[in-house]
């Protein structure tokens, strides 16, 4: 059946949500008589990446909400369903259990078309679960049976049948996909090994009756069990033992219909917050460490029928008995302590105001707090959080980056660099960039100046301002952290970038090209055929630190991953970006198209981009892997000064700086220049009249085309050594032109008269050559002395 075209509509999330509700869903239609009828929502499910939500209603409509693009649309022709779930590997595929014929349908949410249909159930399907392992099996279950499907060929490979009195209450895979766990109506829990489907454990909790729900922490090491009796049991999946049994009557909870863990950023997968939908249709959040209720959602208009939590805990939804859906931001709910919380909360969990009111005797020193934070945020734990959530929270990003880079906080050394003032190279940086914020401009100047004072190289690198600018925007509230983060990045993640400065980093570009040749030779061939080199498809991305090709959010997420991995990760990200964008790149035929492409923020699926980056980093052969040529991460040293940056050719850079200083040291005082020029003219005319016929010139130098005026200029420089000033060649030439012509004629006559002289005359010429050479050396030393004196005067 041909489906109608899908039309998408805009949504707006509440920026300051009341009670954490960022969006409310309700579906109302008008009948032919003009009466309004509300259609009730029955089910809801989040995708694994937190970006999409699917909700179904009793009329057979399925609505998709895209949190990243802020759009929603309706899938037509789905029909009434009893369960739905997003596919783990393909977030655009929605698995729907139809109430008619008990079919399992796979829908593409972008087109609304059904791709695959599975048949085999004889009863209403209530549970859908995917195993998060390589097998990626699918579990579908009704109360009477559970079927396991192989996703590679969509065939059944195991069926679990039940008997009357022991029907399935809830069934799912553990988060790691190692086990299959089922909760039955006879208050037993059965656990099977996923690969072999052999029974490994049976749990019969004696104190828990009428079991209704089970839930797992994100790391799969603990399981919560609850039912209509006021008992909550926590079970250790590693040791197969009970961790604790909690009596919920002290929280006024007489029974639970549903439980689920709420993952948080810094819990490392060992979730501490448990959401409990109790028997009176209110949702309570229990802190399992302090054993206190931290929040309770109780709505006056309607009770809560069921709820669902996103995989990372960023969002959760409540389906109300009236059929509406409330979508919550978890951080807005859990980080506030409302007045309607239960009184036991204040005894169990100190709020911020309680901590501030502690007496000085009991206050914790700042150093102890920082030490505790460092212990909690070790690199290994932070990487586990990053893998689970895909990014670090904005609120703690600067603290996390500081921990990852292990910055030393050398305040004395940093103050010494700041005291040197604005570096001459960046005094007029605002002429090169349009920066509207004066604060941002000030911080950028200070950072660039400190880098240039730290290492002369950074005073002549043209791309450096564009490279550090996004870091200034993110970390400008802490200038010391900003400098040390950028310096650490330049030391570690920019290795070999300046090996041939100011020329392109040939070694780095070769690593990228070799990696691209291994993973996508066709794309590299296209680059070669169109005449595009790695300086276009790699160097432009590196010199801007990806800020020109990624949005702000994408840039922050990428650098979360770069700073959490080895130095070669940034090079693999360049290769990954080109491979992910290969469809667009393959259409380009001219160099101009390529240039424009790498200066634009092109559409990008950040999850696919990062996944490809990790895949390239792990699968690249050892012989060409950049880690073979790069050093391991080394933080800045703690002390009174920073270690030197030595990864650049010092001779080339110092010569460039010396030439620039000589040019800057030339005087600009017009009166002094005029006086010196007049004196030089008078001396030349006077000397020309006295030695009109006796003056001899070096014929060899005349053959080379040496200009007499230049030699006379050098004489005037020597005679004006006491003034420490030099004469500009252009002005001297324009003023002395008549004398120069006369001297030139005399020189030609003298040369004709002395062509056939004896060896004695040759020795005279040799002595004159030596005298001129000594004069040139003396003038050069004078320039150097003048340059140093001007520099000290500044």
PDB file of C-alpha atoms in Angstrom, residues 269-550:
ATOM      1  CA  UNK A 269      26.681   3.002  35.357  1.00  0.00           C
ATOM      2  CA  UNK A 270      26.085   2.056  39.006  1.00  0.00           C
ATOM      3  CA  UNK A 271      22.832   3.997  39.139  1.00  0.00           C
ATOM      4  CA  UNK A 272      21.772   5.330  42.554  1.00  0.00           C
ATOM      5  CA  UNK A 273      18.319   6.752  41.760  1.00  0.00           C
ATOM      6  CA  UNK A 274      15.356   4.383  41.420  1.00  0.00           C
ATOM      7  CA  UNK A 275      12.000   5.587  40.075  1.00  0.00           C
ATOM      8  CA  UNK A 276       9.012   3.824  41.671  1.00  0.00           C
ATOM      9  CA  UNK A 277       5.452   4.009  40.342  1.00  0.00           C
ATOM     10  CA  UNK A 278       3.480   3.138  43.457  1.00  0.00           C
ATOM     11  CA  UNK A 279       0.001   1.749  43.915  1.00  0.00           C
ATOM     12  CA  UNK A 280      -1.617   5.204  44.238  1.00  0.00           C
ATOM     13  CA  UNK A 281      -0.291   6.248  40.793  1.00  0.00           C
ATOM     14  CA  UNK A 282       2.392   8.693  41.962  1.00  0.00           C
ATOM     15  CA  UNK A 283       6.024   8.538  40.889  1.00  0.00           C
ATOM     16  CA  UNK A 284       8.706   8.681  43.581  1.00  0.00           C
ATOM     17  CA  UNK A 285      12.492   8.879  43.213  1.00  0.00           C
ATOM     18  CA  UNK A 286      14.437   6.949  45.834  1.00  0.00           C
ATOM     19  CA  UNK A 287      18.145   7.538  46.505  1.00  0.00           C
ATOM     20  CA  UNK A 288      19.507   4.065  47.224  1.00  0.00           C
ATOM     21  CA  UNK A 289      22.626   5.400  48.958  1.00  0.00           C
ATOM     22  CA  UNK A 290      20.915   7.659  51.478  1.00  0.00           C
ATOM     23  CA  UNK A 291      17.608   5.739  51.413  1.00  0.00           C
ATOM     24  CA  UNK A 292      15.639   8.955  51.079  1.00  0.00           C
ATOM     25  CA  UNK A 293      12.929  10.117  48.662  1.00  0.00           C
ATOM     26  CA  UNK A 294      14.342  13.070  46.758  1.00  0.00           C
ATOM     27  CA  UNK A 295      11.289  13.879  44.605  1.00  0.00           C
ATOM     28  CA  UNK A 296       7.678  12.838  44.168  1.00  0.00           C
ATOM     29  CA  UNK A 297       5.503  13.566  41.139  1.00  0.00           C
ATOM     30  CA  UNK A 298       1.861  13.748  42.183  1.00  0.00           C
ATOM     31  CA  UNK A 299      -0.552  15.347  39.737  1.00  0.00           C
ATOM     32  CA  UNK A 300      -3.901  16.675  40.861  1.00  0.00           C
ATOM     33  CA  UNK A 301      -5.542  16.295  37.458  1.00  0.00           C
ATOM     34  CA  UNK A 302      -4.704  12.655  36.814  1.00  0.00           C
ATOM     35  CA  UNK A 303      -2.763   9.693  38.110  1.00  0.00           C
ATOM     36  CA  UNK A 304       0.259   8.198  36.334  1.00  0.00           C
ATOM     37  CA  UNK A 305      -0.432   4.986  34.434  1.00  0.00           C
ATOM     38  CA  UNK A 306       3.110   4.094  33.348  1.00  0.00           C
ATOM     39  CA  UNK A 307       6.444   5.757  32.691  1.00  0.00           C
ATOM     40  CA  UNK A 308       9.539   5.253  30.516  1.00  0.00           C
ATOM     41  CA  UNK A 309      13.145   6.377  30.946  1.00  0.00           C
ATOM     42  CA  UNK A 310      15.642   7.081  28.167  1.00  0.00           C
ATOM     43  CA  UNK A 311      18.750   4.898  28.145  1.00  0.00           C
ATOM     44  CA  UNK A 312      21.068   7.633  29.416  1.00  0.00           C
ATOM     45  CA  UNK A 313      18.510   9.098  31.811  1.00  0.00           C
ATOM     46  CA  UNK A 314      18.387  12.483  30.106  1.00  0.00           C
ATOM     47  CA  UNK A 315      14.587  12.337  29.690  1.00  0.00           C
ATOM     48  CA  UNK A 316      11.678  10.383  31.093  1.00  0.00           C
ATOM     49  CA  UNK A 317       7.967  10.454  30.305  1.00  0.00           C
ATOM     50  CA  UNK A 318       4.797   9.784  32.232  1.00  0.00           C
ATOM     51  CA  UNK A 319       1.647   8.520  30.527  1.00  0.00           C
ATOM     52  CA  UNK A 320      -1.327   9.772  32.533  1.00  0.00           C
ATOM     53  CA  UNK A 321      -4.592   7.945  33.119  1.00  0.00           C
ATOM     54  CA  UNK A 322      -6.404  10.655  31.142  1.00  0.00           C
ATOM     55  CA  UNK A 323      -4.258   9.822  28.114  1.00  0.00           C
ATOM     56  CA  UNK A 324      -1.834  12.747  28.131  1.00  0.00           C
ATOM     57  CA  UNK A 325       1.954  12.448  28.066  1.00  0.00           C
ATOM     58  CA  UNK A 326       4.294  14.612  30.152  1.00  0.00           C
ATOM     59  CA  UNK A 327       7.954  14.634  29.060  1.00  0.00           C
ATOM     60  CA  UNK A 328      10.485  15.604  31.736  1.00  0.00           C
ATOM     61  CA  UNK A 329      14.097  16.720  31.754  1.00  0.00           C
ATOM     62  CA  UNK A 330      15.678  14.536  34.449  1.00  0.00           C
ATOM     63  CA  UNK A 331      18.266  17.089  35.534  1.00  0.00           C
ATOM     64  CA  UNK A 332      15.566  19.714  36.116  1.00  0.00           C
ATOM     65  CA  UNK A 333      13.692  17.300  38.353  1.00  0.00           C
ATOM     66  CA  UNK A 334      16.513  15.679  40.309  1.00  0.00           C
ATOM     67  CA  UNK A 335      18.645  18.787  40.893  1.00  0.00           C
ATOM     68  CA  UNK A 336      15.837  20.668  42.635  1.00  0.00           C
ATOM     69  CA  UNK A 337      14.195  19.921  45.973  1.00  0.00           C
ATOM     70  CA  UNK A 338      10.507  20.871  45.794  1.00  0.00           C
ATOM     71  CA  UNK A 339       8.356  21.756  48.783  1.00  0.00           C
ATOM     72  CA  UNK A 340       6.150  18.753  48.257  1.00  0.00           C
ATOM     73  CA  UNK A 341       8.956  16.294  48.888  1.00  0.00           C
ATOM     74  CA  UNK A 342       8.508  13.956  51.793  1.00  0.00           C
ATOM     75  CA  UNK A 343       9.861  15.183  55.103  1.00  0.00           C
ATOM     76  CA  UNK A 344      12.303  12.278  55.447  1.00  0.00           C
ATOM     77  CA  UNK A 345      14.234  13.778  52.572  1.00  0.00           C
ATOM     78  CA  UNK A 346      15.551  16.672  54.691  1.00  0.00           C
ATOM     79  CA  UNK A 347      16.856  14.269  57.315  1.00  0.00           C
ATOM     80  CA  UNK A 348      18.422  11.887  54.831  1.00  0.00           C
ATOM     81  CA  UNK A 349      19.934  14.201  52.187  1.00  0.00           C
ATOM     82  CA  UNK A 350      21.463  17.598  52.963  1.00  0.00           C
ATOM     83  CA  UNK A 351      20.517  20.233  50.404  1.00  0.00           C
ATOM     84  CA  UNK A 352      22.792  23.040  49.260  1.00  0.00           C
ATOM     85  CA  UNK A 353      21.518  25.458  51.895  1.00  0.00           C
ATOM     86  CA  UNK A 354      22.286  22.924  54.628  1.00  0.00           C
ATOM     87  CA  UNK A 355      25.871  22.586  53.460  1.00  0.00           C
ATOM     88  CA  UNK A 356      26.349  26.373  53.397  1.00  0.00           C
ATOM     89  CA  UNK A 357      25.008  26.738  56.919  1.00  0.00           C
ATOM     90  CA  UNK A 358      27.562  24.373  58.430  1.00  0.00           C
ATOM     91  CA  UNK A 359      29.855  25.909  61.017  1.00  0.00           C
ATOM     92  CA  UNK A 360      33.507  26.599  60.099  1.00  0.00           C
ATOM     93  CA  UNK A 361      34.609  23.679  62.245  1.00  0.00           C
ATOM     94  CA  UNK A 362      32.736  21.245  60.031  1.00  0.00           C
ATOM     95  CA  UNK A 363      33.388  22.970  56.685  1.00  0.00           C
ATOM     96  CA  UNK A 364      35.461  21.105  54.131  1.00  0.00           C
ATOM     97  CA  UNK A 365      38.573  22.831  52.832  1.00  0.00           C
ATOM     98  CA  UNK A 366      38.818  23.701  49.153  1.00  0.00           C
ATOM     99  CA  UNK A 367      41.885  21.530  48.661  1.00  0.00           C
ATOM    100  CA  UNK A 368      40.094  18.489  50.071  1.00  0.00           C
ATOM    101  CA  UNK A 369      37.139  19.100  47.761  1.00  0.00           C
ATOM    102  CA  UNK A 370      39.444  19.382  44.746  1.00  0.00           C
ATOM    103  CA  UNK A 371      41.266  16.215  45.784  1.00  0.00           C
ATOM    104  CA  UNK A 372      37.980  14.368  46.108  1.00  0.00           C
ATOM    105  CA  UNK A 373      36.868  15.601  42.698  1.00  0.00           C
ATOM    106  CA  UNK A 374      40.154  14.449  41.152  1.00  0.00           C
ATOM    107  CA  UNK A 375      39.672  11.017  42.707  1.00  0.00           C
ATOM    108  CA  UNK A 376      36.111  10.760  41.415  1.00  0.00           C
ATOM    109  CA  UNK A 377      37.030  11.999  37.945  1.00  0.00           C
ATOM    110  CA  UNK A 378      39.920   9.764  37.003  1.00  0.00           C
ATOM    111  CA  UNK A 379      40.435   9.271  33.266  1.00  0.00           C
ATOM    112  CA  UNK A 380      39.197   5.684  33.155  1.00  0.00           C
ATOM    113  CA  UNK A 381      35.934   6.526  34.876  1.00  0.00           C
ATOM    114  CA  UNK A 382      35.380   9.586  32.725  1.00  0.00           C
ATOM    115  CA  UNK A 383      35.876   7.524  29.565  1.00  0.00           C
ATOM    116  CA  UNK A 384      33.237   5.044  30.739  1.00  0.00           C
ATOM    117  CA  UNK A 385      30.829   7.946  31.267  1.00  0.00           C
ATOM    118  CA  UNK A 386      31.643   9.298  27.812  1.00  0.00           C
ATOM    119  CA  UNK A 387      30.991   5.945  26.151  1.00  0.00           C
ATOM    120  CA  UNK A 388      27.652   5.603  27.933  1.00  0.00           C
ATOM    121  CA  UNK A 389      26.376   9.159  27.372  1.00  0.00           C
ATOM    122  CA  UNK A 390      28.254  10.225  24.226  1.00  0.00           C
ATOM    123  CA  UNK A 391      29.281  13.577  25.725  1.00  0.00           C
ATOM    124  CA  UNK A 392      30.175  15.317  28.974  1.00  0.00           C
ATOM    125  CA  UNK A 393      27.598  17.616  30.612  1.00  0.00           C
ATOM    126  CA  UNK A 394      27.976  21.301  29.796  1.00  0.00           C
ATOM    127  CA  UNK A 395      27.864  22.202  33.456  1.00  0.00           C
ATOM    128  CA  UNK A 396      30.998  20.183  34.286  1.00  0.00           C
ATOM    129  CA  UNK A 397      32.851  20.273  30.953  1.00  0.00           C
ATOM    130  CA  UNK A 398      35.589  22.703  32.010  1.00  0.00           C
ATOM    131  CA  UNK A 399      36.260  20.724  35.200  1.00  0.00           C
ATOM    132  CA  UNK A 400      36.368  17.456  33.266  1.00  0.00           C
ATOM    133  CA  UNK A 401      38.725  18.842  30.618  1.00  0.00           C
ATOM    134  CA  UNK A 402      41.008  20.092  33.361  1.00  0.00           C
ATOM    135  CA  UNK A 403      41.046  16.620  34.906  1.00  0.00           C
ATOM    136  CA  UNK A 404      41.675  14.886  31.570  1.00  0.00           C
ATOM    137  CA  UNK A 405      44.564  17.199  30.649  1.00  0.00           C
ATOM    138  CA  UNK A 406      45.916  17.164  34.212  1.00  0.00           C
ATOM    139  CA  UNK A 407      46.696  20.883  34.154  1.00  0.00           C
ATOM    140  CA  UNK A 408      49.169  21.945  36.895  1.00  0.00           C
ATOM    141  CA  UNK A 409      47.648  25.371  37.795  1.00  0.00           C
ATOM    142  CA  UNK A 410      51.044  27.128  37.739  1.00  0.00           C
ATOM    143  CA  UNK A 411      49.811  30.554  38.786  1.00  0.00           C
ATOM    144  CA  UNK A 412      53.273  32.059  39.256  1.00  0.00           C
ATOM    145  CA  UNK A 413      54.475  30.935  35.830  1.00  0.00           C
ATOM    146  CA  UNK A 414      51.292  32.144  34.168  1.00  0.00           C
ATOM    147  CA  UNK A 415      51.474  35.529  35.904  1.00  0.00           C
ATOM    148  CA  UNK A 416      55.026  35.966  34.601  1.00  0.00           C
ATOM    149  CA  UNK A 417      53.786  35.468  31.038  1.00  0.00           C
ATOM    150  CA  UNK A 418      50.851  37.851  31.514  1.00  0.00           C
ATOM    151  CA  UNK A 419      53.139  40.528  32.950  1.00  0.00           C
ATOM    152  CA  UNK A 420      55.081  40.657  29.680  1.00  0.00           C
ATOM    153  CA  UNK A 421      52.072  42.389  28.148  1.00  0.00           C
ATOM    154  CA  UNK A 422      50.551  42.102  24.695  1.00  0.00           C
ATOM    155  CA  UNK A 423      52.929  40.531  22.193  1.00  0.00           C
ATOM    156  CA  UNK A 424      53.733  42.753  19.154  1.00  0.00           C
ATOM    157  CA  UNK A 425      52.475  40.039  16.808  1.00  0.00           C
ATOM    158  CA  UNK A 426      48.955  40.244  18.245  1.00  0.00           C
ATOM    159  CA  UNK A 427      48.678  43.922  19.150  1.00  0.00           C
ATOM    160  CA  UNK A 428      46.306  44.552  16.232  1.00  0.00           C
ATOM    161  CA  UNK A 429      44.616  41.151  16.060  1.00  0.00           C
ATOM    162  CA  UNK A 430      41.188  42.832  15.810  1.00  0.00           C
ATOM    163  CA  UNK A 431      42.116  43.981  12.304  1.00  0.00           C
ATOM    164  CA  UNK A 432      42.303  40.356  11.167  1.00  0.00           C
ATOM    165  CA  UNK A 433      39.155  39.038  12.879  1.00  0.00           C
ATOM    166  CA  UNK A 434      35.707  40.487  13.472  1.00  0.00           C
ATOM    167  CA  UNK A 435      35.033  39.936  17.178  1.00  0.00           C
ATOM    168  CA  UNK A 436      32.048  41.809  18.587  1.00  0.00           C
ATOM    169  CA  UNK A 437      32.672  41.004  22.240  1.00  0.00           C
ATOM    170  CA  UNK A 438      35.389  43.145  23.807  1.00  0.00           C
ATOM    171  CA  UNK A 439      35.809  40.560  26.581  1.00  0.00           C
ATOM    172  CA  UNK A 440      36.406  37.758  24.088  1.00  0.00           C
ATOM    173  CA  UNK A 441      38.882  39.930  22.167  1.00  0.00           C
ATOM    174  CA  UNK A 442      40.758  40.750  25.360  1.00  0.00           C
ATOM    175  CA  UNK A 443      40.970  37.089  26.353  1.00  0.00           C
ATOM    176  CA  UNK A 444      42.091  36.080  22.858  1.00  0.00           C
ATOM    177  CA  UNK A 445      44.878  38.695  22.862  1.00  0.00           C
ATOM    178  CA  UNK A 446      46.038  37.617  26.296  1.00  0.00           C
ATOM    179  CA  UNK A 447      46.092  33.932  25.379  1.00  0.00           C
ATOM    180  CA  UNK A 448      47.964  34.478  22.095  1.00  0.00           C
ATOM    181  CA  UNK A 449      50.448  36.803  23.789  1.00  0.00           C
ATOM    182  CA  UNK A 450      51.157  34.303  26.554  1.00  0.00           C
ATOM    183  CA  UNK A 451      51.700  31.566  23.972  1.00  0.00           C
ATOM    184  CA  UNK A 452      54.068  33.800  21.969  1.00  0.00           C
ATOM    185  CA  UNK A 453      56.024  34.775  25.109  1.00  0.00           C
ATOM    186  CA  UNK A 454      56.181  31.085  26.074  1.00  0.00           C
ATOM    187  CA  UNK A 455      57.534  30.045  22.671  1.00  0.00           C
ATOM    188  CA  UNK A 456      58.652  32.363  19.793  1.00  0.00           C
ATOM    189  CA  UNK A 457      57.085  29.968  17.286  1.00  0.00           C
ATOM    190  CA  UNK A 458      53.568  30.966  18.290  1.00  0.00           C
ATOM    191  CA  UNK A 459      54.277  34.574  17.361  1.00  0.00           C
ATOM    192  CA  UNK A 460      54.591  33.751  13.647  1.00  0.00           C
ATOM    193  CA  UNK A 461      52.072  30.923  13.118  1.00  0.00           C
ATOM    194  CA  UNK A 462      49.286  32.435  11.036  1.00  0.00           C
ATOM    195  CA  UNK A 463      46.564  29.865  11.775  1.00  0.00           C
ATOM    196  CA  UNK A 464      46.997  29.949  15.577  1.00  0.00           C
ATOM    197  CA  UNK A 465      44.285  32.588  16.303  1.00  0.00           C
ATOM    198  CA  UNK A 466      41.683  30.563  14.402  1.00  0.00           C
ATOM    199  CA  UNK A 467      42.779  27.373  16.141  1.00  0.00           C
ATOM    200  CA  UNK A 468      42.505  28.694  19.708  1.00  0.00           C
ATOM    201  CA  UNK A 469      39.426  30.899  19.256  1.00  0.00           C
ATOM    202  CA  UNK A 470      36.790  28.190  20.013  1.00  0.00           C
ATOM    203  CA  UNK A 471      38.665  27.279  23.198  1.00  0.00           C
ATOM    204  CA  UNK A 472      38.539  30.935  24.222  1.00  0.00           C
ATOM    205  CA  UNK A 473      34.761  30.900  23.816  1.00  0.00           C
ATOM    206  CA  UNK A 474      34.420  27.806  26.011  1.00  0.00           C
ATOM    207  CA  UNK A 475      37.013  28.437  28.754  1.00  0.00           C
ATOM    208  CA  UNK A 476      37.362  32.235  28.907  1.00  0.00           C
ATOM    209  CA  UNK A 477      35.941  32.411  32.422  1.00  0.00           C
ATOM    210  CA  UNK A 478      39.179  30.839  33.719  1.00  0.00           C
ATOM    211  CA  UNK A 479      42.177  32.371  31.845  1.00  0.00           C
ATOM    212  CA  UNK A 480      44.717  30.151  33.615  1.00  0.00           C
ATOM    213  CA  UNK A 481      42.812  26.996  32.689  1.00  0.00           C
ATOM    214  CA  UNK A 482      42.398  28.323  29.136  1.00  0.00           C
ATOM    215  CA  UNK A 483      46.150  28.831  28.664  1.00  0.00           C
ATOM    216  CA  UNK A 484      47.159  25.525  30.211  1.00  0.00           C
ATOM    217  CA  UNK A 485      44.548  23.573  28.247  1.00  0.00           C
ATOM    218  CA  UNK A 486      45.626  25.115  24.936  1.00  0.00           C
ATOM    219  CA  UNK A 487      49.314  24.678  25.776  1.00  0.00           C
ATOM    220  CA  UNK A 488      48.749  21.010  26.684  1.00  0.00           C
ATOM    221  CA  UNK A 489      46.827  20.462  23.451  1.00  0.00           C
ATOM    222  CA  UNK A 490      49.635  22.043  21.414  1.00  0.00           C
ATOM    223  CA  UNK A 491      52.198  19.857  23.189  1.00  0.00           C
ATOM    224  CA  UNK A 492      50.328  16.574  22.750  1.00  0.00           C
ATOM    225  CA  UNK A 493      47.585  16.667  20.133  1.00  0.00           C
ATOM    226  CA  UNK A 494      49.563  18.886  17.722  1.00  0.00           C
ATOM    227  CA  UNK A 495      52.722  16.795  17.636  1.00  0.00           C
ATOM    228  CA  UNK A 496      54.784  17.197  14.425  1.00  0.00           C
ATOM    229  CA  UNK A 497      52.503  20.012  13.244  1.00  0.00           C
ATOM    230  CA  UNK A 498      55.360  22.532  13.370  1.00  0.00           C
ATOM    231  CA  UNK A 499      58.189  20.240  12.274  1.00  0.00           C
ATOM    232  CA  UNK A 500      58.665  22.160   9.010  1.00  0.00           C
ATOM    233  CA  UNK A 501      57.195  25.506  10.087  1.00  0.00           C
ATOM    234  CA  UNK A 502      56.257  27.790   8.446  1.00  0.00           C
ATOM    235  CA  UNK A 503      55.682  25.124   5.777  1.00  0.00           C
ATOM    236  CA  UNK A 504      52.880  22.471   5.954  1.00  0.00           C
ATOM    237  CA  UNK A 505      53.367  19.473   8.309  1.00  0.00           C
ATOM    238  CA  UNK A 506      54.312  16.878   5.715  1.00  0.00           C
ATOM    239  CA  UNK A 507      54.607  14.025   8.225  1.00  0.00           C
ATOM    240  CA  UNK A 508      51.137  14.579   9.686  1.00  0.00           C
ATOM    241  CA  UNK A 509      49.511  14.879   6.273  1.00  0.00           C
ATOM    242  CA  UNK A 510      51.243  11.673   5.159  1.00  0.00           C
ATOM    243  CA  UNK A 511      49.811   9.803   8.164  1.00  0.00           C
ATOM    244  CA  UNK A 512      46.303  10.994   7.296  1.00  0.00           C
ATOM    245  CA  UNK A 513      46.705  10.103   3.634  1.00  0.00           C
ATOM    246  CA  UNK A 514      48.009   6.606   4.426  1.00  0.00           C
ATOM    247  CA  UNK A 515      45.116   5.975   6.806  1.00  0.00           C
ATOM    248  CA  UNK A 516      42.591   7.178   4.228  1.00  0.00           C
ATOM    249  CA  UNK A 517      44.205   4.947   1.588  1.00  0.00           C
ATOM    250  CA  UNK A 518      43.690   1.917   3.824  1.00  0.00           C
ATOM    251  CA  UNK A 519      40.080   2.598   4.796  1.00  0.00           C
ATOM    252  CA  UNK A 520      38.673   4.276   1.666  1.00  0.00           C
ATOM    253  CA  UNK A 521      40.996   4.003  -1.366  1.00  0.00           C
ATOM    254  CA  UNK A 522      38.214   5.067  -3.744  1.00  0.00           C
ATOM    255  CA  UNK A 523      37.812   8.397  -1.984  1.00  0.00           C
ATOM    256  CA  UNK A 524      41.569   8.982  -2.077  1.00  0.00           C
ATOM    257  CA  UNK A 525      41.547   8.153  -5.787  1.00  0.00           C
ATOM    258  CA  UNK A 526      38.845  10.786  -6.310  1.00  0.00           C
ATOM    259  CA  UNK A 527      40.990  13.365  -4.504  1.00  0.00           C
ATOM    260  CA  UNK A 528      43.951  12.515  -6.735  1.00  0.00           C
ATOM    261  CA  UNK A 529      41.902  12.654  -9.934  1.00  0.00           C
ATOM    262  CA  UNK A 530      40.531  16.101  -9.084  1.00  0.00           C
ATOM    263  CA  UNK A 531      43.949  17.438  -8.044  1.00  0.00           C
ATOM    264  CA  UNK A 532      42.995  17.905  -4.383  1.00  0.00           C
ATOM    265  CA  UNK A 533      45.768  17.326  -1.854  1.00  0.00           C
ATOM    266  CA  UNK A 534      45.762  16.660   1.865  1.00  0.00           C
ATOM    267  CA  UNK A 535      46.396  20.362   2.432  1.00  0.00           C
ATOM    268  CA  UNK A 536      42.767  20.898   1.391  1.00  0.00           C
ATOM    269  CA  UNK A 537      40.900  17.916   2.858  1.00  0.00           C
ATOM    270  CA  UNK A 538      42.990  17.573   6.036  1.00  0.00           C
ATOM    271  CA  UNK A 539      45.102  20.629   6.866  1.00  0.00           C
ATOM    272  CA  UNK A 540      42.205  23.095   6.648  1.00  0.00           C
ATOM    273  CA  UNK A 541      40.257  21.027   9.165  1.00  0.00           C
ATOM    274  CA  UNK A 542      43.196  20.694  11.548  1.00  0.00           C
ATOM    275  CA  UNK A 543      44.172  24.374  11.455  1.00  0.00           C
ATOM    276  CA  UNK A 544      40.680  25.395  12.587  1.00  0.00           C
ATOM    277  CA  UNK A 545      40.359  22.543  15.115  1.00  0.00           C
ATOM    278  CA  UNK A 546      37.166  21.406  13.288  1.00  0.00           C
ATOM    279  CA  UNK A 547      35.402  24.672  14.240  1.00  0.00           C
ATOM    280  CA  UNK A 548      34.560  25.587  10.635  1.00  0.00           C
ATOM    281  CA  UNK A 549      33.002  22.252   9.678  1.00  0.00           C
ATOM    282  CA  UNK A 550      31.093  21.469  12.903  1.00  0.00           C
TER     283      UNK A 550
END
